[in-house]
Amino acid sequence: MRILLTGFEPFGGSPINPSVSLIEVFAAEGLLGSRVTTAILPVVGGSGSESARAGLERAIAACEPETVVCFGEASRATHVQFERVGVNLRDDRIADNAGRRCCDEPIIAGAPVAYFSTLPTRAMRDACEGEGVPAELSMSAGTFLCNEVLYWLLHACATRLCPSVSRAGFVHVPQLPEQAAVRGGPSMKFQHVIRGVRASLRELASPLG
Ligand code: PCA
């Protein structure tokens, strides 16, 4: 199996984004015989050549993965969040890394309201929880870049723009204790995030996944 894992650059004034370190770990250790490719996406909305969706499209074209799992940070999350749905809406609390802030804009004008993730989110959540790592099924990836990437990816799969991809979705991870020490809020130790996410990704590598 070919699997593409993506993370996001730091954003919102934080110098780090745990999603980057996370995908680096799986790129280094591999995943049960799967070919793992990684890409780090810019926290930039829209469809320009420097946008997150353009970066994701290039990464998919380069490695033609069967499975795509995108990761991002949810700074207020207490659990690893397995996102079930992407919605066609951008409505931002903060500006993206290009300085642009959207209010009530569609991600793709005229496209469907929402798509469901095509990852086995329940099995992935259960596997994460089985490691003793707090995990939940989430009905909203927000209305910022993570949701934009999830929505674009699912739309691209639905419209056969990415024909190699049969399963795609998004996982949000909590901020790290060192980030919480600066800006407050809940956090999760990196070792716990790794252990839970590793177990959830094994669900994808298994023949029944
Ligand atoms: N989290 C943000 C964007 C990038 C990231 O890691 C989000 O939840 O939309």
Coordinates of C-alpha atoms and ligand atoms in Angstrom, one line a residue:
M1 CA 0.0 0.0 0.0
R2 CA 1.2 3.5 -0.7
I3 CA 0.2 6.0 1.9
L4 CA 0.6 9.8 2.0
L5 CA 0.8 11.5 5.4
T6 CA 0.7 15.2 5.6
G7 CA 1.2 17.8 8.4
F8 CA 0.9 21.5 8.6
E9 CA 3.4 24.3 9.1
P10 CA 3.2 26.2 12.4
F11 CA 0.6 28.9 12.5
G12 CA -1.1 31.4 14.8
G13 CA 2.2 32.5 16.4
S14 CA 3.3 29.1 17.6
P15 CA 6.9 28.1 16.5
I16 CA 5.9 24.4 16.2
N17 CA 3.1 22.2 14.9
P18 CA 3.0 18.7 16.4
S19 CA 1.6 17.3 13.1
V20 CA 5.1 17.8 11.5
S21 CA 7.0 15.9 14.1
L22 CA 4.3 13.2 14.0
I23 CA 4.6 12.5 10.3
E24 CA 8.4 12.5 10.5
V25 CA 8.2 9.7 13.0
F26 CA 6.1 7.5 10.7
A27 CA 8.3 8.4 7.7
A28 CA 11.3 7.2 9.7
E29 CA 9.8 4.0 11.2
G30 CA 7.5 3.0 8.3
L31 CA 4.1 1.4 8.6
L32 CA 3.8 -2.4 8.3
G33 CA 5.2 -2.8 4.8
S34 CA 3.5 0.3 3.4
R35 CA 5.4 2.9 1.4
V36 CA 5.0 6.0 3.4
T37 CA 5.5 9.4 1.8
T38 CA 5.1 12.7 3.7
A39 CA 4.4 16.3 2.8
I40 CA 4.2 19.5 4.9
L41 CA 1.5 21.8 3.8
P42 CA 1.5 25.6 4.1
V43 CA -1.2 27.1 6.3
V44 CA -2.4 29.1 3.3
G45 CA -6.0 28.9 2.0
G46 CA -7.3 29.3 -1.5
S47 CA -6.2 27.7 -4.8
G48 CA -2.9 29.7 -5.5
S49 CA 0.3 27.8 -6.2
E50 CA 1.5 28.4 -2.6
S51 CA -1.8 27.1 -1.1
A52 CA -2.3 24.0 1.1
R53 CA -4.5 22.4 -1.5
A54 CA -2.0 23.0 -4.3
G55 CA 0.7 21.4 -2.1
L56 CA -1.5 18.4 -1.4
E57 CA -2.4 18.0 -5.1
R58 CA 1.3 18.1 -6.0
A59 CA 2.2 15.5 -3.3
I60 CA -0.6 13.2 -4.5
A61 CA 0.4 13.5 -8.1
A62 CA 4.0 12.7 -7.2
C63 CA 3.4 9.5 -5.2
E64 CA -0.1 8.3 -6.4
P65 CA -1.1 7.0 -2.9
E66 CA -4.0 4.7 -2.3
T67 CA -4.5 6.3 1.2
V68 CA -4.1 9.9 2.3
V69 CA -4.2 10.9 6.0
C70 CA -3.7 14.5 6.8
F71 CA -2.8 15.7 10.2
G72 CA -3.2 19.1 11.9
E73 CA -3.1 20.6 15.3
A74 CA -6.3 21.5 17.3
S75 CA -5.0 23.7 20.0
R76 CA -8.1 23.3 22.2
A77 CA -8.5 19.6 21.8
T78 CA -8.2 17.2 24.7
H79 CA -8.4 14.1 22.5
V80 CA -6.9 12.8 19.2
Q81 CA -9.8 13.7 16.9
F82 CA -10.8 11.5 14.0
E83 CA -12.6 13.8 11.7
R84 CA -15.8 12.4 10.1
V85 CA -16.8 15.2 7.8
G86 CA -15.4 18.1 5.8
V87 CA -17.7 21.1 5.1
N88 CA -17.7 23.6 2.2
L89 CA -17.0 26.6 4.4
R90 CA -14.2 28.9 5.4
D91 CA -14.8 31.2 8.4
D92 CA -11.7 32.1 10.2
R93 CA -10.9 33.2 13.8
I94 CA -7.3 34.1 12.8
A95 CA -5.5 35.0 9.5
D96 CA -3.7 32.2 7.6
N97 CA 0.0 32.4 7.1
A98 CA -0.5 34.6 4.0
G99 CA -2.3 37.1 6.2
R100 CA -5.7 36.3 4.7
R101 CA -8.8 35.8 6.9
C102 CA -12.1 34.6 5.4
C103 CA -15.6 35.1 6.6
D104 CA -18.4 32.8 5.4
E105 CA -16.8 31.8 2.1
P106 CA -17.3 28.5 0.3
I107 CA -14.1 26.5 -0.2
I108 CA -15.3 25.5 -3.7
A109 CA -18.2 27.6 -5.0
G110 CA -21.1 25.5 -6.2
A111 CA -19.7 22.2 -4.8
P112 CA -21.6 20.0 -2.3
V113 CA -22.1 21.2 1.2
A114 CA -20.1 18.4 2.8
Y115 CA -18.3 15.0 2.4
F116 CA -17.7 12.2 4.8
S117 CA -14.2 11.0 5.4
T118 CA -13.5 7.7 3.6
L119 CA -11.2 6.4 6.4
P120 CA -12.4 3.8 8.9
T121 CA -12.6 6.5 11.5
R122 CA -14.4 4.4 14.1
A123 CA -11.8 1.5 13.9
M124 CA -9.0 4.1 14.0
R125 CA -10.5 5.8 17.1
D126 CA -11.0 2.5 18.8
A127 CA -7.4 1.5 18.1
C128 CA -6.1 4.8 19.5
E129 CA -8.2 4.4 22.6
G130 CA -7.1 0.8 22.9
E131 CA -3.6 2.2 23.6
G132 CA -5.0 4.2 26.5
V133 CA -4.8 7.4 24.5
P134 CA -7.9 9.7 24.6
A135 CA -9.5 9.7 21.2
E136 CA -12.9 10.7 19.7
L137 CA -14.9 10.8 16.6
S138 CA -15.3 14.4 15.6
M139 CA -18.1 15.9 13.6
S140 CA -16.3 19.2 12.8
A141 CA -12.7 19.9 11.7
G142 CA -13.5 23.6 12.2
T143 CA -13.7 26.1 9.4
F144 CA -10.0 27.0 8.9
L145 CA -7.2 25.3 6.9
C146 CA -7.6 21.7 8.3
N147 CA -11.2 21.6 7.2
E148 CA -10.4 23.3 3.9
V149 CA -7.8 20.6 3.1
L150 CA -10.1 17.8 4.2
Y151 CA -13.0 19.2 2.1
W152 CA -10.8 19.7 -0.9
L153 CA -9.3 16.2 -0.6
L154 CA -12.7 14.5 -0.4
H155 CA -14.1 16.6 -3.2
A156 CA -11.0 15.8 -5.4
C157 CA -11.6 12.1 -4.7
A158 CA -15.3 12.3 -5.4
T159 CA -14.7 14.1 -8.7
R160 CA -11.9 11.7 -9.7
L161 CA -9.2 14.4 -9.7
C162 CA -7.1 12.0 -7.6
P163 CA -7.9 8.6 -9.1
S164 CA -5.2 6.7 -7.2
V165 CA -6.8 7.6 -3.8
S166 CA -9.4 5.3 -2.4
R167 CA -9.4 6.3 1.3
A168 CA -8.8 9.8 2.6
G169 CA -9.4 11.8 5.8
F170 CA -8.1 14.0 8.5
V171 CA -6.9 13.6 12.1
H172 CA -6.5 16.5 14.5
V173 CA -4.0 16.1 17.4
P174 CA -3.9 18.3 20.6
Q175 CA -1.1 20.8 21.2
L176 CA 2.0 19.7 23.0
P177 CA 2.7 20.5 26.7
E178 CA 5.4 23.0 25.7
Q179 CA 2.9 24.9 23.6
A180 CA 0.3 24.8 26.4
A181 CA 2.9 26.2 28.8
V182 CA 3.1 29.4 26.6
R183 CA -0.5 29.9 25.5
G184 CA -2.5 27.8 28.0
G185 CA -5.2 25.2 27.3
P186 CA -5.2 21.4 27.2
S187 CA -2.3 19.4 25.8
M188 CA -1.1 15.8 25.2
K189 CA 2.4 14.4 25.5
F190 CA 4.0 13.7 22.1
Q191 CA 4.8 10.1 23.1
H192 CA 1.1 9.5 23.8
V193 CA 0.0 11.1 20.5
I194 CA 2.5 8.9 18.6
R195 CA 1.4 5.7 20.4
G196 CA -2.3 6.3 19.7
V197 CA -1.9 7.5 16.1
R198 CA 0.5 4.6 15.3
A199 CA -2.2 2.1 16.4
S200 CA -4.8 3.9 14.4
L201 CA -2.7 3.9 11.2
R202 CA -2.1 0.1 11.6
E203 CA -5.9 -0.2 11.0
L204 CA -5.2 1.1 7.5
A205 CA -2.3 -1.2 6.8
S206 CA -4.3 -4.3 7.8
P207 CA -6.0 -6.2 4.9
L208 CA -9.5 -5.5 6.5
G209 CA -8.7 -1.8 7.1
Ligands
PCA1 N1 -4.5 23.4 12.5 C1 -5.3 24.4 11.8 C2 -4.6 24.7 10.5 C3 -3.3 24.1 10.6 C4 -3.3 23.2 11.8 O1 -2.4 22.4 12.1 C5 -6.8 24.0 11.8 O2 -7.2 23.2 12.6 O3 -7.5 24.4 10.8

